Amino acid sequence: MKSRTKKFTIDCAILCSKLPHSREFNACVNQLIRSSSSVGANYRASQRAKSTADFINKLKIVEEEADESNFFLEIILEINKNQELKTEIESLLKEGNEILAIIVASIKTSRNNQNTKK
């Protein structure tokens, strides 16, 4: 997951470099770069968590940022007029959704394990 979230960050940045510099895209591009880089950075931070609670908290941030990344990818997909980028955007959206599902499952498992220990 560490390399997968890092690749997601990089792939989002590469996509953003291909989008037009216009008012409607700039806001989405800035937000997508911020949220997608947070996915990678916070997942990495979760791997150095000091406790199960800390791990879950860091994964919750990853969950929020992955969902936000997906939102901006959806917006970009809808306003994009360049058909050559459509497949790339859809692929990133699919990856974002897969990362989100894995993170949600990890949070659930960690919470169950934490509750079992008590």
mmCIF file of N, CA and C in Angstrom, residues 1-108:
data_model
loop_
_atom_site.group_PDB
_atom_site.id
_atom_site.type_symbol
_atom_site.label_atom_id
_atom_site.label_comp_id
_atom_site.label_asym_id
_atom_site.label_seq_id
_atom_site.Cartn_x
_atom_site.Cartn_y
_atom_site.Cartn_z
ATOM 1 N N MET A 1 0.820 -1.204 0.000
ATOM 2 C CA MET A 1 0.000 0.000 0.000
ATOM 3 C C MET A 1 0.859 1.262 0.000
ATOM 4 N N LYS A 2 2.022 1.177 0.624
ATOM 5 C CA LYS A 2 2.881 2.353 0.672
ATOM 6 C C LYS A 2 3.270 2.801 -0.746
ATOM 7 N N SER A 3 3.684 1.859 -1.570
ATOM 8 C CA SER A 3 4.067 2.217 -2.943
ATOM 9 C C SER A 3 2.833 2.565 -3.785
ATOM 10 N N ARG A 4 1.719 1.929 -3.484
ATOM 11 C CA ARG A 4 0.486 2.185 -4.236
ATOM 12 C C ARG A 4 -0.039 3.592 -3.970
ATOM 13 N N THR A 5 -0.025 4.023 -2.717
ATOM 14 C CA THR A 5 -0.499 5.381 -2.401
ATOM 15 C C THR A 5 0.476 6.432 -2.934
ATOM 16 N N LYS A 6 1.767 6.101 -2.924
ATOM 17 C CA LYS A 6 2.763 7.022 -3.490
ATOM 18 C C LYS A 6 2.548 7.160 -4.999
ATOM 19 N N LYS A 7 2.318 6.042 -5.678
ATOM 20 C CA LYS A 7 2.068 6.065 -7.121
ATOM 21 C C LYS A 7 0.798 6.855 -7.434
ATOM 22 N N PHE A 8 -0.234 6.709 -6.601
ATOM 23 C CA PHE A 8 -1.468 7.475 -6.787
ATOM 24 C C PHE A 8 -1.174 8.973 -6.736
ATOM 25 N N THR A 9 -0.367 9.383 -5.760
ATOM 26 C CA THR A 9 0.026 10.790 -5.632
ATOM 27 C C THR A 9 0.732 11.275 -6.900
ATOM 28 N N ILE A 10 1.695 10.492 -7.353
ATOM 29 C CA ILE A 10 2.483 10.868 -8.540
ATOM 30 C C ILE A 10 1.605 10.899 -9.788
ATOM 31 N N ASP A 11 0.760 9.881 -9.949
ATOM 32 C CA ASP A 11 -0.106 9.825 -11.127
ATOM 33 C C ASP A 11 -1.101 10.979 -11.167
ATOM 34 N N CYS A 12 -1.600 11.382 -10.005
ATOM 35 C CA CYS A 12 -2.495 12.556 -9.956
ATOM 36 C C CYS A 12 -1.744 13.818 -10.361
ATOM 37 N N ALA A 13 -0.509 13.954 -9.901
ATOM 38 C CA ALA A 13 0.297 15.127 -10.263
ATOM 39 C C ALA A 13 0.576 15.154 -11.764
ATOM 40 N N ILE A 14 0.864 13.993 -12.333
ATOM 41 C CA ILE A 14 1.111 13.914 -13.781
ATOM 42 C C ILE A 14 -0.146 14.296 -14.556
ATOM 43 N N LEU A 15 -1.291 13.780 -14.119
ATOM 44 C CA LEU A 15 -2.555 14.159 -14.760
ATOM 45 C C LEU A 15 -2.747 15.674 -14.693
ATOM 46 N N CYS A 16 -2.535 16.235 -13.514
ATOM 47 C CA CYS A 16 -2.741 17.680 -13.330
ATOM 48 C C CYS A 16 -1.855 18.504 -14.257
ATOM 49 N N SER A 17 -0.653 18.001 -14.551
ATOM 50 C CA SER A 17 0.251 18.735 -15.444
ATOM 51 C C SER A 17 -0.264 18.757 -16.884
ATOM 52 N N LYS A 18 -1.183 17.858 -17.204
ATOM 53 C CA LYS A 18 -1.731 17.769 -18.562
ATOM 54 C C LYS A 18 -3.021 18.567 -18.737
ATOM 55 N N LEU A 19 -3.588 19.037 -17.643
ATOM 56 C CA LEU A 19 -4.872 19.750 -17.715
ATOM 57 C C LEU A 19 -4.654 21.213 -18.080
ATOM 58 N N PRO A 20 -5.649 21.843 -18.698
ATOM 59 C CA PRO A 20 -5.530 23.250 -19.091
ATOM 60 C C PRO A 20 -5.369 24.170 -17.873
ATOM 61 N N HIS A 21 -4.685 25.265 -18.103
ATOM 62 C CA HIS A 21 -4.561 26.288 -17.062
ATOM 63 C C HIS A 21 -5.707 27.277 -17.269
ATOM 64 N N SER A 22 -6.800 27.015 -16.570
ATOM 65 C CA SER A 22 -7.965 27.887 -16.648
ATOM 66 C C SER A 22 -8.613 27.931 -15.277
ATOM 67 N N ARG A 23 -9.472 28.909 -15.080
ATOM 68 C CA ARG A 23 -10.104 29.119 -13.779
ATOM 69 C C ARG A 23 -10.806 27.865 -13.270
ATOM 70 N N GLU A 24 -11.582 27.206 -14.147
ATOM 71 C CA GLU A 24 -12.348 26.044 -13.697
ATOM 72 C C GLU A 24 -11.453 24.857 -13.350
ATOM 73 N N PHE A 25 -10.346 24.706 -14.043
ATOM 74 C CA PHE A 25 -9.453 23.590 -13.735
ATOM 75 C C PHE A 25 -8.494 23.902 -12.584
ATOM 76 N N ASN A 26 -8.029 25.122 -12.485
ATOM 77 C CA ASN A 26 -7.007 25.452 -11.481
ATOM 78 C C ASN A 26 -7.439 25.124 -10.055
ATOM 79 N N ALA A 27 -8.664 25.442 -9.712
ATOM 80 C CA ALA A 27 -9.150 25.158 -8.352
ATOM 81 C C ALA A 27 -9.148 23.657 -8.094
ATOM 82 N N CYS A 28 -9.627 22.890 -9.049
ATOM 83 C CA CYS A 28 -9.671 21.431 -8.891
ATOM 84 C C CYS A 28 -8.269 20.834 -8.874
ATOM 85 N N VAL A 29 -7.411 21.324 -9.733
ATOM 86 C CA VAL A 29 -6.031 20.831 -9.800
ATOM 87 C C VAL A 29 -5.325 21.062 -8.470
ATOM 88 N N ASN A 30 -5.446 22.270 -7.932
ATOM 89 C CA ASN A 30 -4.793 22.583 -6.657
ATOM 90 C C ASN A 30 -5.294 21.669 -5.544
ATOM 91 N N GLN A 31 -6.594 21.460 -5.491
ATOM 92 C CA GLN A 31 -7.170 20.602 -4.457
ATOM 93 C C GLN A 31 -6.787 19.146 -4.656
ATOM 94 N N LEU A 32 -6.773 18.673 -5.904
ATOM 95 C CA LEU A 32 -6.406 17.286 -6.174
ATOM 96 C C LEU A 32 -4.949 17.023 -5.811
ATOM 97 N N ILE A 33 -4.081 17.934 -6.143
ATOM 98 C CA ILE A 33 -2.666 17.771 -5.782
ATOM 99 C C ILE A 33 -2.522 17.714 -4.262
ATOM 100 N N ARG A 34 -3.214 18.598 -3.563
ATOM 101 C CA ARG A 34 -3.131 18.623 -2.103
ATOM 102 C C ARG A 34 -3.678 17.334 -1.492
ATOM 103 N N SER A 35 -4.879 16.941 -1.900
ATOM 104 C CA SER A 35 -5.506 15.769 -1.270
ATOM 105 C C SER A 35 -4.814 14.467 -1.661
ATOM 106 N N SER A 36 -4.415 14.328 -2.906
ATOM 107 C CA SER A 36 -3.760 13.079 -3.321
ATOM 108 C C SER A 36 -2.379 12.936 -2.681
ATOM 109 N N SER A 37 -1.679 14.046 -2.498
ATOM 110 C CA SER A 37 -0.378 13.948 -1.824
ATOM 111 C C SER A 37 -0.565 13.631 -0.345
ATOM 112 N N SER A 38 -1.665 14.064 0.217
ATOM 113 C CA SER A 38 -1.974 13.745 1.606
ATOM 114 C C SER A 38 -2.280 12.264 1.786
ATOM 115 N N VAL A 39 -2.865 11.640 0.764
ATOM 116 C CA VAL A 39 -3.123 10.191 0.815
ATOM 117 C C VAL A 39 -1.801 9.454 1.022
ATOM 118 N N GLY A 40 -0.840 9.738 0.172
ATOM 119 C CA GLY A 40 0.456 9.075 0.262
ATOM 120 C C GLY A 40 1.207 9.402 1.533
ATOM 121 N N ALA A 41 1.230 10.671 1.891
ATOM 122 C CA ALA A 41 1.988 11.095 3.075
ATOM 123 C C ALA A 41 1.391 10.538 4.363
ATOM 124 N N ASN A 42 0.076 10.578 4.478
ATOM 125 C CA ASN A 42 -0.552 10.092 5.713
ATOM 126 C C ASN A 42 -0.567 8.575 5.806
ATOM 127 N N TYR A 43 -0.633 7.891 4.675
ATOM 128 C CA TYR A 43 -0.512 6.436 4.743
ATOM 129 C C TYR A 43 0.887 6.078 5.250
ATOM 130 N N ARG A 44 1.878 6.767 4.729
ATOM 131 C CA ARG A 44 3.263 6.534 5.172
ATOM 132 C C ARG A 44 3.390 6.802 6.671
ATOM 133 N N ALA A 45 2.780 7.878 7.128
ATOM 134 C CA ALA A 45 2.815 8.210 8.556
ATOM 135 C C ALA A 45 2.116 7.146 9.392
ATOM 136 N N SER A 46 1.068 6.543 8.847
ATOM 137 C CA SER A 46 0.337 5.510 9.597
ATOM 138 C C SER A 46 1.229 4.308 9.901
ATOM 139 N N GLN A 47 2.215 4.100 9.074
ATOM 140 C CA GLN A 47 3.106 2.959 9.260
ATOM 141 C C GLN A 47 4.079 3.163 10.424
ATOM 142 N N ARG A 48 4.116 4.375 10.943
ATOM 143 C CA ARG A 48 4.961 4.684 12.107
ATOM 144 C C ARG A 48 4.115 5.074 13.320
ATOM 145 N N ALA A 49 2.876 4.624 13.309
ATOM 146 C CA ALA A 49 1.949 4.965 14.402
ATOM 147 C C ALA A 49 2.467 4.415 15.728
ATOM 148 N N LYS A 50 2.174 5.158 16.795
ATOM 149 C CA LYS A 50 2.651 4.793 18.133
ATOM 150 C C LYS A 50 1.731 3.818 18.853
ATOM 151 N N SER A 51 0.503 3.681 18.348
ATOM 152 C CA SER A 51 -0.484 2.791 18.976
ATOM 153 C C SER A 51 -1.540 2.442 17.932
ATOM 154 N N THR A 52 -2.397 1.513 18.280
ATOM 155 C CA THR A 52 -3.497 1.156 17.378
ATOM 156 C C THR A 52 -4.417 2.356 17.171
ATOM 157 N N ALA A 53 -4.686 3.095 18.230
ATOM 158 C CA ALA A 53 -5.542 4.287 18.113
ATOM 159 C C ALA A 53 -4.908 5.320 17.185
ATOM 160 N N ASP A 54 -3.608 5.512 17.309
ATOM 161 C CA ASP A 54 -2.887 6.449 16.446
ATOM 162 C C ASP A 54 -2.937 5.967 14.997
ATOM 163 N N PHE A 55 -2.758 4.666 14.794
ATOM 164 C CA PHE A 55 -2.832 4.068 13.458
ATOM 165 C C PHE A 55 -4.202 4.326 12.830
ATOM 166 N N ILE A 56 -5.256 4.078 13.596
ATOM 167 C CA ILE A 56 -6.622 4.291 13.101
ATOM 168 C C ILE A 56 -6.845 5.768 12.773
ATOM 169 N N ASN A 57 -6.386 6.655 13.633
ATOM 170 C CA ASN A 57 -6.551 8.096 13.381
ATOM 171 C C ASN A 57 -5.865 8.528 12.102
ATOM 172 N N LYS A 58 -4.666 8.007 11.876
ATOM 173 C CA LYS A 58 -3.934 8.364 10.659
ATOM 174 C C LYS A 58 -4.640 7.781 9.429
ATOM 175 N N LEU A 59 -5.161 6.564 9.546
ATOM 176 C CA LEU A 59 -5.900 5.976 8.425
ATOM 177 C C LEU A 59 -7.191 6.733 8.148
ATOM 178 N N LYS A 60 -7.821 7.296 9.179
ATOM 179 C CA LYS A 60 -9.025 8.111 8.974
ATOM 180 C C LYS A 60 -8.700 9.340 8.122
ATOM 181 N N ILE A 61 -7.520 9.906 8.325
ATOM 182 C CA ILE A 61 -7.092 11.043 7.493
ATOM 183 C C ILE A 61 -6.919 10.576 6.051
ATOM 184 N N VAL A 62 -6.295 9.409 5.867
ATOM 185 C CA VAL A 62 -6.125 8.854 4.520
ATOM 186 C C VAL A 62 -7.495 8.646 3.871
ATOM 187 N N GLU A 63 -8.435 8.123 4.643
ATOM 188 C CA GLU A 63 -9.791 7.899 4.129
ATOM 189 C C GLU A 63 -10.411 9.206 3.633
ATOM 190 N N GLU A 64 -10.345 10.241 4.441
ATOM 191 C CA GLU A 64 -10.925 11.542 4.074
ATOM 192 C C GLU A 64 -10.255 12.123 2.836
ATOM 193 N N GLU A 65 -8.932 12.039 2.786
ATOM 194 C CA GLU A 65 -8.199 12.624 1.664
ATOM 195 C C GLU A 65 -8.398 11.819 0.379
ATOM 196 N N ALA A 66 -8.516 10.496 0.488
ATOM 197 C CA ALA A 66 -8.793 9.669 -0.690
ATOM 198 C C ALA A 66 -10.179 9.995 -1.236
ATOM 199 N N ASP A 67 -11.141 10.156 -0.337
ATOM 200 C CA ASP A 67 -12.495 10.511 -0.765
ATOM 201 C C ASP A 67 -12.503 11.888 -1.427
ATOM 202 N N GLU A 68 -11.764 12.820 -0.860
ATOM 203 C CA GLU A 68 -11.674 14.159 -1.453
ATOM 204 C C GLU A 68 -10.998 14.094 -2.821
ATOM 205 N N SER A 69 -9.955 13.303 -2.939
ATOM 206 C CA SER A 69 -9.290 13.132 -4.242
ATOM 207 C C SER A 69 -10.270 12.596 -5.273
ATOM 208 N N ASN A 70 -11.061 11.615 -4.869
ATOM 209 C CA ASN A 70 -12.058 11.046 -5.777
ATOM 210 C C ASN A 70 -13.072 12.094 -6.208
ATOM 211 N N PHE A 71 -13.480 12.941 -5.278
ATOM 212 C CA PHE A 71 -14.424 14.012 -5.612
ATOM 213 C C PHE A 71 -13.852 14.909 -6.709
ATOM 214 N N PHE A 72 -12.609 15.345 -6.542
ATOM 215 C CA PHE A 72 -12.023 16.246 -7.538
ATOM 216 C C PHE A 72 -11.742 15.527 -8.857
ATOM 217 N N LEU A 73 -11.422 14.248 -8.808
ATOM 218 C CA LEU A 73 -11.273 13.483 -10.048
ATOM 219 C C LEU A 73 -12.618 13.387 -10.780
ATOM 220 N N GLU A 74 -13.701 13.206 -10.028
ATOM 221 C CA GLU A 74 -15.036 13.163 -10.640
ATOM 222 C C GLU A 74 -15.370 14.495 -11.309
ATOM 223 N N ILE A 75 -15.055 15.593 -10.633
ATOM 224 C CA ILE A 75 -15.328 16.927 -11.198
ATOM 225 C C ILE A 75 -14.498 17.128 -12.463
ATOM 226 N N ILE A 76 -13.213 16.793 -12.373
ATOM 227 C CA ILE A 76 -12.333 16.947 -13.537
ATOM 228 C C ILE A 76 -12.845 16.093 -14.694
ATOM 229 N N LEU A 77 -13.286 14.878 -14.399
ATOM 230 C CA LEU A 77 -13.825 14.002 -15.452
ATOM 231 C C LEU A 77 -15.026 14.648 -16.135
ATOM 232 N N GLU A 78 -15.880 15.285 -15.356
ATOM 233 C CA GLU A 78 -17.087 15.890 -15.925
ATOM 234 C C GLU A 78 -16.822 17.168 -16.715
ATOM 235 N N ILE A 79 -15.817 17.940 -16.309
ATOM 236 C CA ILE A 79 -15.561 19.197 -17.037
ATOM 237 C C ILE A 79 -14.504 19.038 -18.130
ATOM 238 N N ASN A 80 -13.820 17.905 -18.122
ATOM 239 C CA ASN A 80 -12.783 17.645 -19.119
ATOM 240 C C ASN A 80 -13.402 17.489 -20.511
ATOM 241 N N LYS A 81 -12.822 18.168 -21.482
ATOM 242 C CA LYS A 81 -13.286 18.039 -22.860
ATOM 243 C C LYS A 81 -12.272 17.291 -23.724
ATOM 244 N N ASN A 82 -11.123 16.976 -23.152
ATOM 245 C CA ASN A 82 -10.061 16.272 -23.869
ATOM 246 C C ASN A 82 -10.286 14.764 -23.735
ATOM 247 N N GLN A 83 -10.787 14.147 -24.798
ATOM 248 C CA GLN A 83 -11.105 12.719 -24.757
ATOM 249 C C GLN A 83 -9.870 11.849 -24.535
ATOM 250 N N GLU A 84 -8.705 12.360 -24.898
ATOM 251 C CA GLU A 84 -7.470 11.602 -24.685
ATOM 252 C C GLU A 84 -7.171 11.416 -23.198
ATOM 253 N N LEU A 85 -7.644 12.320 -22.356
ATOM 254 C CA LEU A 85 -7.398 12.237 -20.915
ATOM 255 C C LEU A 85 -8.485 11.455 -20.173
ATOM 256 N N LYS A 86 -9.607 11.199 -20.832
ATOM 257 C CA LYS A 86 -10.739 10.558 -20.167
ATOM 258 C C LYS A 86 -10.353 9.210 -19.554
ATOM 259 N N THR A 87 -9.671 8.364 -20.294
ATOM 260 C CA THR A 87 -9.274 7.041 -19.797
ATOM 261 C C THR A 87 -8.330 7.165 -18.607
ATOM 262 N N GLU A 88 -7.406 8.111 -18.682
ATOM 263 C CA GLU A 88 -6.457 8.327 -17.587
ATOM 264 C C GLU A 88 -7.180 8.776 -16.312
ATOM 265 N N ILE A 89 -8.131 9.677 -16.462
ATOM 266 C CA ILE A 89 -8.902 10.162 -15.314
ATOM 267 C C ILE A 89 -9.733 9.025 -14.720
ATOM 268 N N GLU A 90 -10.385 8.256 -15.588
ATOM 269 C CA GLU A 90 -11.194 7.125 -15.114
ATOM 270 C C GLU A 90 -10.336 6.087 -14.395
ATOM 271 N N SER A 91 -9.155 5.855 -14.889
ATOM 272 C CA SER A 91 -8.233 4.904 -14.252
ATOM 273 C C SER A 91 -7.814 5.393 -12.866
ATOM 274 N N LEU A 92 -7.524 6.673 -12.755
ATOM 275 C CA LEU A 92 -7.164 7.249 -11.457
ATOM 276 C C LEU A 92 -8.337 7.210 -10.486
ATOM 277 N N LEU A 93 -9.517 7.453 -10.985
ATOM 278 C CA LEU A 93 -10.719 7.389 -10.148
ATOM 279 C C LEU A 93 -10.934 5.962 -9.649
ATOM 280 N N LYS A 94 -10.724 4.992 -10.491
ATOM 281 C CA LYS A 94 -10.842 3.581 -10.101
ATOM 282 C C LYS A 94 -9.812 3.260 -9.020
ATOM 283 N N GLU A 95 -8.581 3.696 -9.220
ATOM 284 C CA GLU A 95 -7.530 3.450 -8.227
ATOM 285 C C GLU A 95 -7.855 4.147 -6.911
ATOM 286 N N GLY A 96 -8.339 5.374 -6.993
ATOM 287 C CA GLY A 96 -8.728 6.102 -5.786
ATOM 288 C C GLY A 96 -9.819 5.377 -5.014
ATOM 289 N N ASN A 97 -10.782 4.837 -5.730
ATOM 290 C CA ASN A 97 -11.865 4.086 -5.085
ATOM 291 C C ASN A 97 -11.359 2.789 -4.466
ATOM 292 N N GLU A 98 -10.426 2.136 -5.132
ATOM 293 C CA GLU A 98 -9.850 0.910 -4.578
ATOM 294 C C GLU A 98 -9.041 1.209 -3.315
ATOM 295 N N ILE A 99 -8.243 2.260 -3.355
ATOM 296 C CA ILE A 99 -7.477 2.664 -2.168
ATOM 297 C C ILE A 99 -8.430 2.974 -1.026
ATOM 298 N N LEU A 100 -9.482 3.716 -1.321
ATOM 299 C CA LEU A 100 -10.469 4.078 -0.305
ATOM 300 C C LEU A 100 -11.090 2.824 0.318
ATOM 301 N N ALA A 101 -11.460 1.860 -0.498
ATOM 302 C CA ALA A 101 -12.076 0.627 0.009
ATOM 303 C C ALA A 101 -11.100 -0.151 0.896
ATOM 304 N N ILE A 102 -9.844 -0.211 0.502
ATOM 305 C CA ILE A 102 -8.827 -0.913 1.293
ATOM 306 C C ILE A 102 -8.624 -0.221 2.636
ATOM 307 N N ILE A 103 -8.575 1.099 2.618
ATOM 308 C CA ILE A 103 -8.362 1.868 3.851
ATOM 309 C C ILE A 103 -9.550 1.694 4.790
ATOM 310 N N VAL A 104 -10.764 1.753 4.269
ATOM 311 C CA VAL A 104 -11.960 1.574 5.097
ATOM 312 C C VAL A 104 -11.950 0.180 5.727
ATOM 313 N N ALA A 105 -11.591 -0.835 4.949
ATOM 314 C CA ALA A 105 -11.516 -2.201 5.476
ATOM 315 C C ALA A 105 -10.429 -2.314 6.542
ATOM 316 N N SER A 106 -9.312 -1.640 6.335
ATOM 317 C CA SER A 106 -8.217 -1.662 7.315
ATOM 318 C C SER A 106 -8.626 -1.001 8.628
ATOM 319 N N ILE A 107 -9.352 0.093 8.525
ATOM 320 C CA ILE A 107 -9.842 0.780 9.729
ATOM 321 C C ILE A 107 -10.792 -0.150 10.492
ATOM 322 N N LYS A 108 -11.702 -0.772 9.762
ATOM 323 C CA LYS A 108 -12.665 -1.676 10.393
ATOM 324 C C LYS A 108 -11.940 -2.839 11.078
#
